Coordinates of C-alpha atoms and ligand atoms in Angstrom, one line a residue:
X5 CA 44.5 29.7 -2.0
X6 CA 41.9 26.6 -1.6
X7 CA 43.1 23.5 -1.0
X8 CA 41.8 21.0 -3.6
X9 CA 40.1 17.9 -2.0
X10 CA 38.9 14.8 -3.4
X11 CA 36.2 16.0 -5.5
X12 CA 33.0 14.4 -5.6
X13 CA 30.9 13.8 -9.1
X14 CA 27.5 14.1 -8.9
X15 CA 25.3 13.5 -11.8
X16 CA 21.6 15.1 -12.4
X17 CA 19.5 13.4 -14.8
X18 CA 16.8 16.3 -15.9
X19 CA 17.9 19.4 -16.6
X20 CA 14.3 21.6 -15.9
X21 CA 12.5 22.3 -12.6
X22 CA 14.1 19.9 -9.5
X23 CA 17.2 19.1 -12.0
X24 CA 18.3 22.3 -12.3
X25 CA 17.2 23.4 -9.0
X26 CA 19.6 21.0 -7.7
X27 CA 22.4 21.9 -9.8
X28 CA 22.5 25.2 -9.2
X29 CA 22.1 24.8 -5.4
X30 CA 24.7 22.2 -5.2
X31 CA 27.4 24.4 -6.9
X32 CA 25.9 27.1 -4.6
X33 CA 27.3 25.1 -1.4
X34 CA 30.2 23.5 -3.0
X35 CA 32.8 24.8 -5.1
X36 CA 34.2 21.5 -5.8
X37 CA 32.3 19.1 -6.5
X38 CA 32.3 18.1 -10.2
X39 CA 28.7 18.4 -11.4
X40 CA 27.4 17.1 -14.3
X41 CA 23.6 17.8 -15.9
X42 CA 22.1 15.6 -17.9
X43 CA 19.2 16.7 -20.6
X44 CA 17.7 14.6 -22.9
X45 CA 16.0 17.6 -25.3
X46 CA 17.1 20.6 -26.6
X47 CA 16.9 22.7 -23.6
X48 CA 17.3 23.4 -19.9
X49 CA 15.9 25.2 -17.5
X50 CA 12.8 26.4 -19.1
X51 CA 9.6 27.4 -18.4
X52 CA 7.6 24.6 -19.2
X53 CA 4.0 26.3 -17.0
X54 CA 4.2 29.3 -20.0
X55 CA 3.7 26.6 -22.7
X56 CA 0.2 27.2 -23.0
X57 CA 0.2 31.0 -23.0
X58 CA 2.8 30.7 -25.8
X59 CA 0.2 28.5 -27.9
X60 CA -2.3 31.4 -27.6
X61 CA 0.4 34.1 -28.4
X62 CA 0.4 35.7 -25.0
X63 CA 4.0 34.9 -24.6
X64 CA 5.0 35.3 -28.0
X65 CA 8.6 34.9 -27.7
X66 CA 9.5 31.3 -27.9
X67 CA 13.2 32.5 -26.2
X68 CA 11.5 34.3 -23.3
X69 CA 10.7 30.7 -22.1
X70 CA 14.4 29.9 -21.7
X71 CA 15.1 30.7 -18.4
X72 CA 18.6 29.4 -18.4
X73 CA 20.6 28.3 -21.1
X74 CA 23.6 25.5 -20.7
X75 CA 26.4 28.5 -21.3
X76 CA 24.8 30.3 -18.6
X77 CA 25.1 27.1 -16.4
X78 CA 28.8 26.6 -17.4
X79 CA 29.6 30.2 -16.9
X80 CA 27.8 31.1 -13.8
X81 CA 28.1 27.7 -12.4
X82 CA 31.2 25.8 -13.9
X83 CA 28.1 22.9 -14.5
X84 CA 29.0 20.4 -17.3
X85 CA 25.5 20.7 -18.9
X86 CA 25.0 17.9 -21.8
X87 CA 22.2 18.7 -23.6
X88 CA 20.6 15.9 -26.3
X89 CA 22.1 13.2 -24.0
X90 CA 19.8 10.3 -22.6
X91 CA 20.5 8.4 -19.6
X92 CA 19.6 5.2 -20.6
X93 CA 20.4 3.0 -17.4
X94 CA 21.9 3.1 -14.2
X95 CA 24.1 0.1 -12.4
X96 CA 23.7 0.8 -9.0
X97 CA 26.3 -1.3 -7.9
X98 CA 29.2 -0.1 -10.2
X99 CA 27.6 3.8 -9.8
X100 CA 27.7 4.1 -13.5
X101 CA 25.1 5.7 -15.6
X102 CA 24.9 4.6 -19.6
X103 CA 24.3 8.0 -21.5
X104 CA 23.3 7.8 -25.0
X105 CA 24.3 11.1 -27.4
X106 CA 20.3 11.3 -29.3
X107 CA 22.2 12.7 -32.3
X108 CA 24.7 10.2 -33.0
X109 CA 23.3 7.3 -30.8
X110 CA 26.6 7.0 -29.5
X111 CA 26.6 5.1 -25.9
X112 CA 28.8 4.9 -22.9
X113 CA 28.9 4.6 -19.5
X114 CA 30.0 7.7 -16.9
X115 CA 30.8 7.0 -13.3
X116 CA 29.4 8.7 -10.1
X117 CA 29.7 9.4 -6.6
X118 CA 25.8 10.9 -6.1
X119 CA 23.1 10.6 -8.5
X120 CA 20.1 12.8 -8.5
X121 CA 16.6 11.7 -10.6
X122 CA 14.7 14.6 -11.5
X123 CA 13.1 13.0 -15.0
X124 CA 9.6 14.6 -14.7
X125 CA 6.5 12.7 -15.6
X126 CA 5.4 11.3 -19.2
X127 CA 2.2 12.3 -20.2
X128 CA -0.6 9.9 -20.1
X129 CA -0.9 8.0 -23.9
X130 CA -3.9 5.7 -23.7
X131 CA -3.6 2.9 -26.7
X132 CA -6.3 4.3 -28.7
X133 CA -6.9 3.9 -32.3
X134 CA -5.8 6.7 -34.3
X135 CA -4.1 8.7 -31.5
X136 CA -0.7 9.0 -33.8
X137 CA -2.3 11.3 -36.2
X138 CA -1.4 14.6 -37.7
X139 CA -2.9 17.6 -36.0
X140 CA -2.8 15.5 -32.3
X141 CA -0.6 17.2 -30.0
X142 CA 0.2 17.4 -26.1
X143 CA 2.0 19.9 -24.5
X144 CA 5.2 19.3 -22.1
X145 CA 8.4 20.8 -23.9
X146 CA 9.2 24.1 -25.8
X147 CA 8.7 21.0 -29.3
X148 CA 5.3 20.4 -28.1
X149 CA 4.2 23.9 -28.0
X150 CA 6.2 25.0 -31.3
X151 CA 4.6 22.0 -32.9
X152 CA 1.0 23.0 -32.5
X153 CA 1.9 26.9 -32.8
X154 CA 3.4 25.7 -36.4
X155 CA 0.2 23.8 -37.0
X156 CA -2.3 26.7 -36.2
X157 CA 0.0 28.9 -38.2
X158 CA -0.1 25.8 -41.2
X159 CA -3.8 25.5 -40.9
X160 CA -5.1 28.7 -40.4
X161 CA -8.7 28.0 -41.7
X162 CA -9.0 25.5 -39.0
X163 CA -11.4 26.6 -36.4
X164 CA -12.4 23.7 -34.1
X165 CA -10.6 22.4 -31.4
X166 CA -11.0 19.7 -28.8
X167 CA -8.9 19.4 -25.7
X168 CA -9.1 16.4 -24.0
X169 CA -8.7 16.4 -20.3
X170 CA -10.0 18.9 -17.5
X171 CA -7.0 19.2 -15.9
X172 CA -5.0 22.6 -14.9
X173 CA -3.0 22.2 -18.2
X174 CA -6.3 20.9 -20.5
X175 CA -8.0 23.8 -19.3
X176 CA -5.2 26.3 -20.1
X177 CA -4.8 25.0 -23.4
X178 CA -8.6 25.7 -23.6
X179 CA -8.6 29.4 -22.6
X180 CA -5.4 29.7 -25.0
X181 CA -7.0 28.1 -28.0
X182 CA -10.2 30.5 -27.2
X183 CA -7.7 33.4 -27.4
X184 CA -6.9 32.2 -30.8
X185 CA -10.2 32.5 -32.2
X186 CA -11.2 28.1 -32.2
X187 CA -14.3 27.3 -31.6
X188 CA -13.1 24.9 -28.6
X189 CA -14.6 21.8 -26.9
X190 CA -13.3 20.2 -23.8
X191 CA -13.8 16.9 -23.3
X192 CA -13.7 15.0 -19.7
X193 CA -14.3 11.6 -18.4
X194 CA -14.9 12.5 -15.0
X195 CA -18.2 14.2 -14.1
X196 CA -16.4 17.8 -13.4
X197 CA -13.3 19.5 -14.4
X198 CA -10.5 19.9 -12.0
X199 CA -11.0 16.9 -10.2
X200 CA -9.2 18.3 -6.7
X201 CA -12.0 20.7 -6.7
X202 CA -15.2 19.4 -4.7
X203 CA -17.6 19.0 -7.9
X204 CA -19.9 21.8 -5.9
X205 CA -16.8 24.3 -6.4
X206 CA -15.7 23.3 -9.9
X207 CA -19.2 23.9 -11.3
X208 CA -18.9 27.7 -11.4
X209 CA -15.9 27.3 -13.9
X210 CA -17.8 24.9 -15.9
X211 CA -20.4 27.4 -16.4
X212 CA -17.4 30.3 -17.2
X213 CA -16.1 27.8 -19.8
X214 CA -19.6 27.5 -21.0
X215 CA -19.8 31.3 -20.9
X216 CA -16.9 31.8 -23.1
X217 CA -18.0 29.8 -25.9
X218 CA -16.1 26.4 -24.6
X219 CA -18.3 23.1 -24.7
X220 CA -18.3 21.3 -21.8
X221 CA -18.6 17.7 -22.0
X222 CA -18.2 16.3 -18.9
X223 CA -18.7 11.7 -18.3
X224 CA -17.7 11.1 -21.7
X225 CA -14.8 8.7 -22.7
X226 CA -12.6 9.2 -25.6
X227 CA -12.6 6.0 -27.5
X228 CA -10.6 6.6 -30.7
X229 CA -9.1 9.3 -33.8
X230 CA -9.9 8.9 -37.4
X231 CA -9.5 11.7 -40.0
X232 CA -12.9 12.4 -42.1
X233 CA -14.0 13.0 -45.6
X234 CA -12.9 16.3 -45.1
X235 CA -9.2 16.2 -43.7
X236 CA -10.4 16.6 -40.0
X237 CA -10.5 14.5 -36.9
X238 CA -12.9 12.9 -36.0
X239 CA -13.0 12.3 -32.2
X240 CA -15.0 9.3 -31.2
X241 CA -16.5 9.2 -27.8
X242 CA -18.2 5.8 -25.6
X243 CA -21.3 7.6 -25.8
X244 CA -21.3 7.2 -29.6
X245 CA -20.8 10.9 -30.5
X246 CA -18.5 12.4 -32.9
X247 CA -16.5 15.9 -32.5
X248 CA -15.1 17.2 -35.7
X249 CA -11.6 18.7 -35.0
X250 CA -9.2 20.6 -36.8
X251 CA -6.5 20.4 -34.1
X252 CA -6.7 17.9 -30.7
X253 CA -4.8 18.4 -27.8
X254 CA -4.4 15.8 -25.2
X255 CA -3.9 16.5 -21.5
X256 CA -5.0 13.7 -20.2
X257 CA -2.3 13.8 -17.1
X258 CA 0.5 12.5 -16.4
X259 CA 2.6 9.5 -14.8
X260 CA 5.8 9.3 -12.8
X261 CA 8.7 9.0 -15.2
X262 CA 10.3 5.7 -13.2
X263 CA 12.0 4.1 -16.4
X264 CA 15.5 5.0 -14.9
X265 CA 14.8 4.1 -11.4
X266 CA 13.6 0.7 -12.6
X267 CA 16.6 -0.1 -14.5
X268 CA 18.7 0.7 -11.3
X269 CA 16.3 -1.5 -9.3
X270 CA 15.1 1.1 -7.1
X271 CA 12.3 1.1 -5.1
X272 CA 9.0 2.2 -6.4
X273 CA 6.0 3.1 -4.3
X274 CA 2.0 2.0 -4.5
X275 CA 1.4 4.9 -6.2
X276 CA 4.1 4.4 -9.1
X277 CA 6.4 7.3 -8.0
X278 CA 10.1 6.4 -7.3
X279 CA 10.1 6.3 -3.3
X280 CA 12.3 8.9 -1.2
X281 CA 12.7 9.3 2.6
X282 CA 12.6 12.7 4.2
X283 CA 15.8 13.4 2.6
X284 CA 14.8 12.4 -0.6
X285 CA 16.8 9.9 -0.9
X286 CA 16.0 6.4 -2.8
X287 CA 16.1 3.1 -1.4
X288 CA 19.6 3.6 -2.8
X289 CA 22.0 5.7 -0.4
X290 CA 23.5 7.2 -3.2
X291 CA 20.9 8.4 -5.7
X292 CA 18.6 10.9 -4.9
X293 CA 15.2 11.5 -6.8
X294 CA 13.1 14.7 -6.8
X295 CA 10.1 16.3 -8.6
X296 CA 7.2 14.7 -10.6
X297 CA 8.9 11.3 -10.5
X298 CA 8.6 10.7 -6.6
X299 CA 6.0 9.8 -4.0
X300 CA 5.7 12.1 -1.0
X301 CA 3.8 12.2 2.0
X302 CA 0.3 14.3 1.9
X303 CA 0.8 16.2 5.6
X304 CA -2.9 17.2 5.5
X305 CA -3.9 13.1 4.7
X306 CA -1.2 11.6 6.0
X307 CA -0.7 9.2 3.1
X308 CA 1.8 8.8 -0.2
X309 CA 0.8 10.7 -3.2
X310 CA 2.2 12.5 -6.6
X311 CA 1.8 15.5 -7.0
X312 CA 3.2 17.3 -10.5
X313 CA 4.0 20.5 -9.5
X314 CA 6.7 23.0 -10.3
X315 CA 7.0 24.4 -6.5
X316 CA 7.2 21.1 -5.0
X317 CA 10.0 20.2 -7.7
X318 CA 11.9 23.2 -7.1
X319 CA 12.2 22.6 -3.0
X320 CA 13.0 19.3 -3.1
X321 CA 16.1 19.8 -5.9
X322 CA 17.3 22.3 -3.4
X323 CA 16.7 20.0 -0.3
X324 CA 18.4 17.0 -2.2
X325 CA 21.3 19.2 -2.8
X326 CA 21.6 20.0 0.7
X327 CA 22.0 16.9 1.2
X328 CA 24.4 16.0 -0.9
X329 CA 26.4 19.0 0.4
X330 CA 26.5 17.6 3.9
X331 CA 23.5 19.2 5.5
X332 CA 20.6 17.3 7.2
X333 CA 17.8 18.6 5.1
X334 CA 14.3 17.3 5.2
X335 CA 11.3 17.5 2.8
X336 CA 8.1 18.6 4.6
X337 CA 5.8 16.9 2.5
X338 CA 3.3 18.6 0.2
X339 CA -0.4 19.8 0.3
X340 CA -1.3 20.4 -3.0
X341 CA -1.9 24.1 -3.3
X342 CA -2.4 25.1 -7.0
X343 CA -3.9 27.9 -9.1
X344 CA -5.2 27.9 -12.1
X345 CA -6.1 31.2 -14.2
X346 CA -9.1 31.0 -16.5
X347 CA -11.0 33.9 -18.7
X348 CA -10.1 36.8 -16.0
X349 CA -10.5 34.6 -12.9
X350 CA -9.0 32.6 -10.9
X351 CA -9.3 29.0 -9.1
X352 CA -7.4 27.8 -6.3
X353 CA -7.0 25.3 -3.5
X354 CA -4.8 23.9 -0.9
X355 CA -4.9 20.6 1.4
X356 CA -7.5 17.8 1.3
X357 CA -10.8 18.3 -0.4
X358 CA -14.3 16.6 1.1
X359 CA -14.6 13.8 -1.4
X360 CA -10.8 12.9 -0.5
X361 CA -11.3 12.8 3.1
X362 CA -14.5 10.7 2.9
X363 CA -12.4 8.3 0.4
X364 CA -10.3 7.9 3.3
X365 CA -13.1 7.4 5.8
X366 CA -12.5 10.7 7.8
X367 CA -15.9 11.7 9.5
X368 CA -14.2 14.2 12.4
X369 CA -14.6 17.3 9.7
X370 CA -16.4 20.2 8.8
X371 CA -17.3 22.5 6.4
X372 CA -18.0 25.8 5.6
X373 CA -19.4 28.1 2.2
X374 CA -18.4 31.8 2.2
X375 CA -18.9 34.5 -0.3
X376 CA -16.3 37.7 1.3
X377 CA -15.8 40.2 -0.9
X378 CA -11.9 40.9 -2.0
X379 CA -11.7 44.1 -0.8
X380 CA -13.9 46.5 1.3
X381 CA -17.2 46.6 -0.2
X382 CA -17.1 50.6 0.0
X383 CA -14.3 50.8 -2.2
X384 CA -15.2 50.0 -5.8
X385 CA -14.8 47.3 -7.5
X386 CA -15.4 44.7 -4.7
X387 CA -15.7 41.2 -6.4
X388 CA -17.1 37.8 -4.6
X389 CA -14.8 35.2 -3.9
X390 CA -16.6 31.7 -3.5
X391 CA -14.6 29.8 -0.1
X392 CA -15.0 26.8 1.0
X393 CA -12.9 26.0 4.3
X394 CA -12.4 22.2 5.5
X395 CA -11.4 21.6 9.3
X396 CA -11.4 18.9 12.0
X397 CA -14.4 19.2 14.3
X398 CA -12.1 18.1 17.1
X399 CA -9.6 20.8 17.2
X400 CA -10.2 23.1 14.5
X401 CA -7.0 22.0 12.3
X402 CA -7.4 23.7 8.8
X403 CA -7.4 20.5 6.3
X404 CA -8.0 22.1 3.3
X405 CA -9.6 25.3 0.8
X406 CA -10.9 26.1 -2.4
X407 CA -11.6 29.5 -3.7
X408 CA -12.7 31.0 -6.8
X409 CA -13.1 34.3 -7.8
X410 CA -12.3 37.5 -10.0
X411 CA -10.0 38.9 -7.4
X412 CA -8.0 38.4 -4.7
X413 CA -8.1 34.4 -4.5
X414 CA -4.0 33.6 -4.7
X415 CA -3.9 35.3 -1.7
X416 CA -6.8 33.7 0.5
X417 CA -5.7 30.3 -0.4
X418 CA -1.7 31.0 -0.1
X419 CA -2.5 32.6 3.7
X420 CA -4.6 29.5 4.3
X421 CA -1.9 27.1 2.6
X422 CA 0.6 28.1 5.1
X423 CA -0.8 28.0 8.2
X424 CA -1.8 24.3 6.9
X425 CA 1.6 23.5 6.7
X426 CA 2.7 24.9 10.3
X427 CA -0.7 23.0 11.3
X428 CA -2.5 25.9 12.0
X429 CA -5.9 25.7 13.4
X430 CA -9.2 28.0 12.5
X431 CA -8.5 29.9 15.8
X432 CA -5.0 30.7 14.1
X433 CA -6.8 31.9 10.8
X434 CA -9.4 34.4 13.0
X435 CA -6.5 35.9 14.6
X436 CA -4.2 35.9 11.3
X437 CA -3.1 39.4 11.3
X438 CA -2.9 40.5 7.5
X439 CA -2.3 43.6 5.9
X440 CA -5.2 45.9 5.4
X441 CA -6.3 48.8 3.2
X442 CA -9.9 49.3 1.4
X443 CA -8.5 48.4 -2.3
X444 CA -7.0 45.3 -1.1
X445 CA -9.1 43.3 1.9
X446 CA -11.0 44.4 4.9
X447 CA -10.3 44.8 8.1
X448 CA -12.3 41.5 8.6
X449 CA -10.5 39.9 5.8
X450 CA -11.6 37.5 3.9
X451 CA -9.3 34.7 5.2
X452 CA -10.2 36.0 8.5
X453 CA -13.9 35.7 8.2
X454 CA -13.5 32.2 6.9
X455 CA -11.4 31.4 10.7
X456 CA -14.1 34.0 12.2
X457 CA -17.4 31.3 10.5
X458 CA -15.4 28.4 11.4
X459 CA -14.5 29.2 14.7
X460 CA -18.0 30.2 15.1
X461 CA -19.3 26.9 14.5
X462 CA -16.6 25.0 16.5
X463 CA -17.5 26.7 19.7
X464 CA -21.3 26.5 19.0
X465 CA -22.2 29.7 18.7
X466 CA -23.3 28.7 15.3
X467 CA -24.6 25.7 14.6
X468 CA -24.2 24.8 10.9
X469 CA -26.9 23.0 8.5
X470 CA -25.6 22.1 4.9
X471 CA -28.1 21.7 1.9
X472 CA -26.5 18.4 0.8
X473 CA -27.9 16.8 4.0
X474 CA -31.8 15.9 4.2
X475 CA -32.6 17.2 7.1
X476 CA -36.3 17.4 8.7
X477 CA -35.8 20.8 9.3
X478 CA -38.0 23.7 9.3
X479 CA -36.6 26.4 6.5
X480 CA -36.6 29.9 7.5
X481 CA -35.4 32.3 5.3
X482 CA -34.6 35.4 6.2
X483 CA -34.6 37.1 3.2
X484 CA -36.0 40.1 1.8
X485 CA -39.1 39.4 -0.2
X486 CA -37.9 41.2 -3.1
X487 CA -34.7 38.7 -3.1
X488 CA -37.3 35.6 -2.9
X489 CA -39.0 37.0 -5.5
X490 CA -35.9 36.3 -7.6
X491 CA -34.9 33.0 -6.0
X492 CA -37.4 31.4 -3.7
X493 CA -36.8 28.3 -1.1
X494 CA -39.8 26.1 -1.8
X495 CA -41.0 25.1 1.8
X496 CA -39.5 27.9 3.3
X497 CA -40.7 30.1 6.1
X498 CA -40.3 33.8 5.1
X499 CA -40.0 36.5 8.1
X500 CA -37.0 39.1 6.9
X501 CA -34.2 39.4 9.7
X502 CA -35.4 42.9 10.2
X503 CA -38.9 41.1 11.7
X504 CA -37.7 38.5 13.2
X505 CA -37.4 39.7 17.3
X506 CA -40.9 41.1 16.5
X507 CA -42.5 37.6 14.6
X508 CA -40.8 34.8 16.7
X509 CA -44.3 33.7 17.6
X510 CA -44.8 32.4 14.5
X511 CA -41.9 30.2 14.6
X512 CA -42.9 26.5 16.0
X513 CA -40.9 25.6 18.9
X514 CA -40.9 21.9 18.7
X515 CA -39.2 21.9 15.2
X516 CA -35.0 22.2 14.2
X517 CA -34.9 25.5 12.4
X518 CA -32.3 25.6 9.6
X519 CA -32.1 29.2 8.7
X520 CA -31.4 30.2 5.5
X521 CA -30.2 34.1 3.8
X522 CA -28.2 34.6 0.8
X523 CA -24.7 33.9 1.4
X524 CA -25.3 32.6 5.3
X525 CA -24.6 35.8 7.2
X526 CA -28.1 37.0 8.1
X527 CA -28.6 33.4 9.1
X528 CA -26.2 33.5 10.9
X529 CA -27.6 36.4 13.2
X530 CA -31.0 35.4 13.0
X531 CA -29.8 31.6 14.6
X532 CA -28.3 33.9 17.2
X533 CA -31.5 35.7 18.0
X534 CA -33.4 32.3 17.9
X535 CA -30.8 30.3 19.8
X536 CA -30.8 32.9 22.8
X537 CA -34.8 33.4 22.9
X538 CA -34.6 29.0 23.3
X539 CA -35.0 27.8 19.7
X540 CA -33.1 24.9 18.3
X541 CA -31.5 26.7 15.1
X542 CA -28.6 26.0 12.8
X543 CA -27.4 28.2 9.8
X544 CA -27.5 26.7 6.5
X545 CA -24.1 27.4 5.2
X546 CA -23.3 29.3 2.3
X547 CA -26.9 30.1 1.5
X548 CA -29.0 30.3 -1.3
X549 CA -25.1 31.2 -2.7
X550 CA -24.2 27.9 -2.3
X551 CA -27.7 26.4 -3.9
X552 CA -27.2 28.1 -6.9
X553 CA -23.2 27.7 -7.4
X554 CA -23.7 23.6 -7.7
X555 CA -26.5 24.0 -9.5
X556 CA -25.0 25.7 -12.3
Ligands
FAD26 C1 2.1 22.5 -19.8 C2 2.7 22.4 -18.4 C3 2.2 23.6 -17.5 C4 2.4 23.6 -16.3 N1 2.3 24.4 -15.5 C5 2.6 24.5 -14.2 C6 1.9 25.4 -13.4 O1 1.5 26.8 -13.8 N2 2.3 25.4 -11.9 C7 3.3 24.5 -11.5 O2 3.4 24.2 -10.8 N3 3.9 23.3 -12.0 C8 3.1 23.3 -13.3 N4 3.3 22.5 -14.7 C9 4.3 21.2 -14.0 C10 5.6 21.7 -13.5 O3 6.2 21.8 -14.8 C11 6.1 20.4 -13.0 O4 5.7 19.8 -12.0 C12 7.7 20.1 -12.9 O5 8.5 21.1 -14.4 C13 8.3 18.8 -13.0 O6 9.8 19.2 -12.5 P1 10.9 18.0 -13.0 O7 12.2 18.5 -12.8 O8 10.0 16.8 -12.0 O9 10.5 17.3 -14.3 P2 10.6 18.4 -15.4 O10 10.6 19.9 -15.0 O11 9.5 18.1 -16.4 O12 12.0 18.1 -16.1 C14 12.0 17.1 -16.3 C15 13.3 16.8 -17.3 O13 14.1 15.5 -17.5 C16 14.6 15.2 -18.4 N5 14.6 13.7 -19.0 C17 14.0 13.0 -18.3 N6 14.2 11.6 -18.4 C18 15.1 11.9 -19.1 C19 16.7 11.1 -19.2 N7 16.5 9.9 -19.0 N8 18.0 11.7 -19.8 C20 17.7 12.8 -19.5 N9 17.1 13.4 -19.7 C21 15.9 12.9 -19.0 C22 13.2 15.5 -19.6 O14 13.5 15.8 -20.8 C23 12.9 16.8 -18.8 O15 13.4 17.8 -19.7 C24 3.3 22.5 -15.9 C25 3.6 21.4 -16.5 C26 2.9 21.5 -18.1 C27 3.8 20.2 -19.2

């Protein structure tokens, strides 16, 4: 028989990603602790990431979003789950939390030895006139998704949707509303959707949305809502344009829910999240905090940041549990790996974007654009991946990557994400041993290929030029005449690659030469020929594809 020692009472506020992970992990490590999980809503451990797909009908059954229920937590983990219970304040000195029964309103204080906060984030709701009109929704919880589905069913004739906010939740809602046959408009205040991406990488995604009938409005702020005479909602914008809608989805982003933390006097960071150390301990050593509510360190930039994603929340929940159970576990920080599927394509990114590096005044980076096939070209069905890789000029450390395509995007970004977390370089990426068969990749995988190109640049085998930089170089286009007929680069001297060796005398030796082809590959070959013949040549990264992509 196990001797029963004094029990530690651990109270966890929030019963979804971070909270539920913490509770289950703690039980696996400590059979004796008393674990109480407090959740304001009706459900614990539900898949909020699946909510847009429930609205769209891809996940038809609401019950399948409920990954675990209170009974399972009780039976399998001996965890005391209290749904419909809100933690309203913390007395850190007395080590008590005041709990309110959401149904009856009854309040009482309950003691803890260790407290974990995983209250998540709250949807941003600016004080706009008409924001509470019927037909305007946000998407955070199962009841939110149910309310949208109910509204859509009751207003089946209404065919116009306006989604406000072009982040990943907004875009997932756009896709699902289109899927339901709604005529959908997306309004985004920034001049691009998916702001973690660099603008040129977002442009093809915006074009994709437009190809699927979505009206994409950029650089436009919403100023208010009103019911129009036909009963629909008029969405007014700064430019004076009115967008009529039968349903409006607000996806304006989230901010950390710090109300409880503030009631306990816990330190809040500059970005507005709960401040935690590497062990996820707050400024009170008996209170831990995890998930969307906390401020974390960005391992690429070294700055403090907020990141509302499920992966970090789940891992942090485990780490807090480890520490409470007496182990010493540390959180490594985040790098912002994210992915979104849209109309059969995938967009994914990890690490820092170029605009972030610039904002931080980092000028020691280089970037490449490449367009490899997702698997061997000779095997049917090869699709192009549009990739951008950012790396440090000094030591080749990988700083970030962004990719877009129909297939194979997730794997490449995950490989790069893993290397970034380990402080890997482009030399590691070119040497990464990745699995290959023709239907999955290439002997030189797209990820290796990115590493090889970047390493070529750093070894000075491929001096690089960029379209974004004004240069006085002579543009040399080494594409075939048929390609130039399709898309000509003004002012470029045309010498197809195959003729280059025989026509070197036509190229001035007193000029810098920037070599262009479709994607950069033939331009690299041409650059090598020119360099070895005494010319000063550079490859225009991404070739014509890079220009066409950013011009969408
Ligand atoms: C529609 C949607 C789609 C998403 N899709 C993805 C995705 O595809 N990939 C991804 O990585 N992330 C996605 N996310 C984000 C991800 O769900 C969150 O990052 C993650 O759930 C955060 O975990 P958390 O524990 O911090 O907060 P949550 O999971 O939000 O849990 C917080 C819980 O705490 C409860 N709570 C708050 N305050 C109190 C209180 N005072 N008393 C009692 N209970 C309280 C709340 O009711 C809530 O249930 C999505 C989020 C949404 C809303």
